[in-house]
Short mmCIF file of C-alpha atoms in Angstrom, two decimals:
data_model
loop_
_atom_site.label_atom_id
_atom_site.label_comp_id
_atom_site.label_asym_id
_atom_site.label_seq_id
_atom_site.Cartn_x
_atom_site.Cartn_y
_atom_site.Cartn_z
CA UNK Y 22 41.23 2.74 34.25
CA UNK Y 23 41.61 -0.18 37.23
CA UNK Y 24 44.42 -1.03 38.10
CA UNK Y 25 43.91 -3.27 41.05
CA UNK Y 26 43.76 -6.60 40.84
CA UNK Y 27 41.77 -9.29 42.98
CA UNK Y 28 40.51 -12.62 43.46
CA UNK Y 29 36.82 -13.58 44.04
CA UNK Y 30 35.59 -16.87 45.08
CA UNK Y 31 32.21 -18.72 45.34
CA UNK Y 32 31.32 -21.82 46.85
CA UNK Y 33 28.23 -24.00 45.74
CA UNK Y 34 27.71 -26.50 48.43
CA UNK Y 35 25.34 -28.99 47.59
CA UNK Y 36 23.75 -31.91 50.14
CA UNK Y 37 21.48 -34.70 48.88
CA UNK Y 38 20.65 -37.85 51.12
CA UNK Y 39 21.60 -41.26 49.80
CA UNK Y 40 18.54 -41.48 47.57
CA UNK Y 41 19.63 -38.36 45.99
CA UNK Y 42 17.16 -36.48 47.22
CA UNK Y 43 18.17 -32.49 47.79
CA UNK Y 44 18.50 -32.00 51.57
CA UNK Y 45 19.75 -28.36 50.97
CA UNK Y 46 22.10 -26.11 48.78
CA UNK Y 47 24.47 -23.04 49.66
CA UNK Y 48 26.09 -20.60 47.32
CA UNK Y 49 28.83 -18.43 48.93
CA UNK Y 50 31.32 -16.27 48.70
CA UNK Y 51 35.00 -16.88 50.01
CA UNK Y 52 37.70 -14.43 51.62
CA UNK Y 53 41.02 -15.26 49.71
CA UNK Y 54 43.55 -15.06 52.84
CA UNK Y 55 46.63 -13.03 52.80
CA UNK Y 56 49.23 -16.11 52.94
CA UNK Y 57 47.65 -17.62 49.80
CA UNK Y 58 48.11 -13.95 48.22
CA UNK Y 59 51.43 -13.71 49.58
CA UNK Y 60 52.54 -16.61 48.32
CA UNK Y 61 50.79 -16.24 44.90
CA UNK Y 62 52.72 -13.24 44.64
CA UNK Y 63 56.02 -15.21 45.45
CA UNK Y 64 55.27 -17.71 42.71
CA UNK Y 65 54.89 -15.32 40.27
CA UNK Y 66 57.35 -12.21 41.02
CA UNK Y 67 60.15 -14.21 43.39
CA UNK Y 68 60.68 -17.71 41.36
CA UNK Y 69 58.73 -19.60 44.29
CA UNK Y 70 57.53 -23.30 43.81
CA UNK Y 71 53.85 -23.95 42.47
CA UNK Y 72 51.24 -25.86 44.26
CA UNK Y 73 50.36 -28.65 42.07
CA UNK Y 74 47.02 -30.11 43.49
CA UNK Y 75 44.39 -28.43 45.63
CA UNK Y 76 42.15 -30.12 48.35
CA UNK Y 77 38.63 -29.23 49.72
CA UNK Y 78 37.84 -29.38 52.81
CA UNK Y 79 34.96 -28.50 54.87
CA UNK Y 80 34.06 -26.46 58.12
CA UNK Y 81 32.25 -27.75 60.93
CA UNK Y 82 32.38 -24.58 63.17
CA UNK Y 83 30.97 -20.96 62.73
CA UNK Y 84 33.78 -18.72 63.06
CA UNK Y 85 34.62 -15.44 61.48
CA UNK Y 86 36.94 -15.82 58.63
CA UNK Y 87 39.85 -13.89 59.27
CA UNK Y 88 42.35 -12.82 56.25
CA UNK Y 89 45.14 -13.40 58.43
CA UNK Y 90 44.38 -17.02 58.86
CA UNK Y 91 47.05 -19.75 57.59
CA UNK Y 92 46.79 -23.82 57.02
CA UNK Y 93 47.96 -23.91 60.95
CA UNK Y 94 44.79 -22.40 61.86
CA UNK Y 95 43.05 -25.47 60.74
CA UNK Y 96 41.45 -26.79 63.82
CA UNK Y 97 42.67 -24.05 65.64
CA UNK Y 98 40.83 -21.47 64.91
CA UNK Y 99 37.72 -23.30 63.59
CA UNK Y 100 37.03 -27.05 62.87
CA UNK Y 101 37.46 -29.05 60.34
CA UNK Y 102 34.40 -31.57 59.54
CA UNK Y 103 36.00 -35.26 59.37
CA UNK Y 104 33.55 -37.24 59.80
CA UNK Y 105 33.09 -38.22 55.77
CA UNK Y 106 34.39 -41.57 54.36
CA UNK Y 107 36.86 -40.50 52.16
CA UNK Y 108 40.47 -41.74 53.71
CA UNK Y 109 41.58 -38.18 52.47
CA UNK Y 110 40.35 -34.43 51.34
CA UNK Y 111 38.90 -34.85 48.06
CA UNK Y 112 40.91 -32.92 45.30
CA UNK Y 113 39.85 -29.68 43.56
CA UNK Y 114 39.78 -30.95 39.82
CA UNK Y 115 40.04 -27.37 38.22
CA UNK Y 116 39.01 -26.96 34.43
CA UNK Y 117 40.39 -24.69 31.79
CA UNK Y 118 40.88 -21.17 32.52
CA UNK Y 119 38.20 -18.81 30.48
CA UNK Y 120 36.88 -15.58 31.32
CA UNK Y 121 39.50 -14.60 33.84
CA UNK Y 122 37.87 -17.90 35.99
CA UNK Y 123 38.32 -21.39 36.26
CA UNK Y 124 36.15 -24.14 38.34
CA UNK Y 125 35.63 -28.10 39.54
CA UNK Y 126 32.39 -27.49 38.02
CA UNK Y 127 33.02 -30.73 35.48
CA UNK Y 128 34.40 -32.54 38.42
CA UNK Y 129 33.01 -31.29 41.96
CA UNK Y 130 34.61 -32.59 45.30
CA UNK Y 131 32.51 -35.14 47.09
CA UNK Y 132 31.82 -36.15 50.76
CA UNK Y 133 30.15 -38.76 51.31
CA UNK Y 134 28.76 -38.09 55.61
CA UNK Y 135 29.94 -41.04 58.03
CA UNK Y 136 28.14 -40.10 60.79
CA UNK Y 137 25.40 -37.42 61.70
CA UNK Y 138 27.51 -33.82 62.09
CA UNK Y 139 27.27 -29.85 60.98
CA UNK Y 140 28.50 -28.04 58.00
CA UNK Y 141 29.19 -24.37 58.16
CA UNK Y 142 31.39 -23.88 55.35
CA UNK Y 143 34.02 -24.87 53.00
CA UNK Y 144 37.86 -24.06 52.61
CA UNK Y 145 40.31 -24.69 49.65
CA UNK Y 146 44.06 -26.28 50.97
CA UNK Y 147 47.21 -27.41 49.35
CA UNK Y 148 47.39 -30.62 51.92
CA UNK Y 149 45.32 -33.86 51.33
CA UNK Y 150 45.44 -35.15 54.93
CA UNK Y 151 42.04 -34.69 56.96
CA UNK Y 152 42.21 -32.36 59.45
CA UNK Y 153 45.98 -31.49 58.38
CA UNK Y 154 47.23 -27.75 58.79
CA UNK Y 155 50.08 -27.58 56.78
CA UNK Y 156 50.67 -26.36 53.11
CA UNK Y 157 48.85 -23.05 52.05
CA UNK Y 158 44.78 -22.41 53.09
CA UNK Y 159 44.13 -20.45 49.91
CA UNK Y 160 40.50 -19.24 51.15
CA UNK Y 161 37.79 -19.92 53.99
CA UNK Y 162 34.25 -19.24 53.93
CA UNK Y 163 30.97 -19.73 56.04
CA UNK Y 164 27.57 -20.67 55.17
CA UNK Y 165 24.56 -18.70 56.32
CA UNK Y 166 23.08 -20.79 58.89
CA UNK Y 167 24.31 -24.38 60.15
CA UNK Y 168 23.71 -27.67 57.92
CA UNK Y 169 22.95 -30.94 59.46
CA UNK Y 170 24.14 -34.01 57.56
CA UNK Y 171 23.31 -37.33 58.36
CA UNK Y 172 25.48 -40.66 57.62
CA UNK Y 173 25.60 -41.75 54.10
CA UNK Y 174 24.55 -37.97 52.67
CA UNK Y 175 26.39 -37.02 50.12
CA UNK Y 176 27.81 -33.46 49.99
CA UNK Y 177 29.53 -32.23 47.09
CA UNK Y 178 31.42 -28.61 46.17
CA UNK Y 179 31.91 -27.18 43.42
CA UNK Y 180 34.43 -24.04 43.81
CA UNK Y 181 34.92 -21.29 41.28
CA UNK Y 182 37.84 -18.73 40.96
CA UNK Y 183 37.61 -15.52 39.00
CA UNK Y 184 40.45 -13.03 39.33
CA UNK Y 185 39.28 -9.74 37.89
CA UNK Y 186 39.87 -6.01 38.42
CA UNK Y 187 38.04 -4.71 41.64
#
């Protein structure tokens, strides 16, 4: 019998150039971090207060991910890529919940690039402002090798959640 219970990420970054040619694709896996799991835990078990909207937001540094990381490590500990049209982080437009999972898959998050500059990975935040650190970083991950992207390219995520026995 298991009796532990987790959640699992992926990413699926994609990056076409503004004829909509592919430039490159990533697929990913994410470390959930301990405050998002913490405070997951408080929603559920202590009456705490629900995040209603989710942002994505994208890294433009290689650092480890670290499970102890919080919101106020964005641009901290690694940096946030900015440099993308949008006035704010585009929203994580989750589906219905089947399977234990839900996704943006119907509605992925879209960049569009400003200026040339480097992706190395993706994050999932509770605050809308670019390059804010506040509200809850639910999870952080890193690509396997840097991505350039070049003004105009546009990069969009799709993000999927499965919580499952592990």
């Amino acid at each position: 019998m298991k009796d532990i219970f987790g959640f699992k990420g992926i990413f699926e970054i994609t990056c076409r150039d503004k004829n909509g040619f592919l430039k490159w694709k990533d697929i990913v896996k994410n470390l959930t971090l301990d405050a998002a799991i913490n405070d997951n835990l408080t929603i559920y078990f202590k009456d705490g207060t629900k995040k209603t909207t989710w942002y994505v937001g994208l890294k433009s540094t290689n650092e480890a991910v670290n499970a102890a990381w919080t919101s106020g490590n964005v641009n901290s500990s690694f940096t946030e890529f900015t440099t993308y049209d949008e006035t704010y982080r585009p929203t994580w437009t989750s589906g219905s919940v089947s399977g234990k999972s839900v996704s943006n898959s119907a509605s992925p998050a879209v960049f569009t690039a400003s200026a040339t500059g480097t992706v190395w990975g993706a994050f999932i935040i509770s605050e809308h402002t670019k390059g804010g650190n506040t509200g809850i970083l639910w999870c952080c991950s890193n690509l396997v090798s840097i991505r350039n992207v070049y003004d105009n390219d546009i990069i969009t995520v799709i993000y999927t959640i499965n919580s499952a026995d592990i």
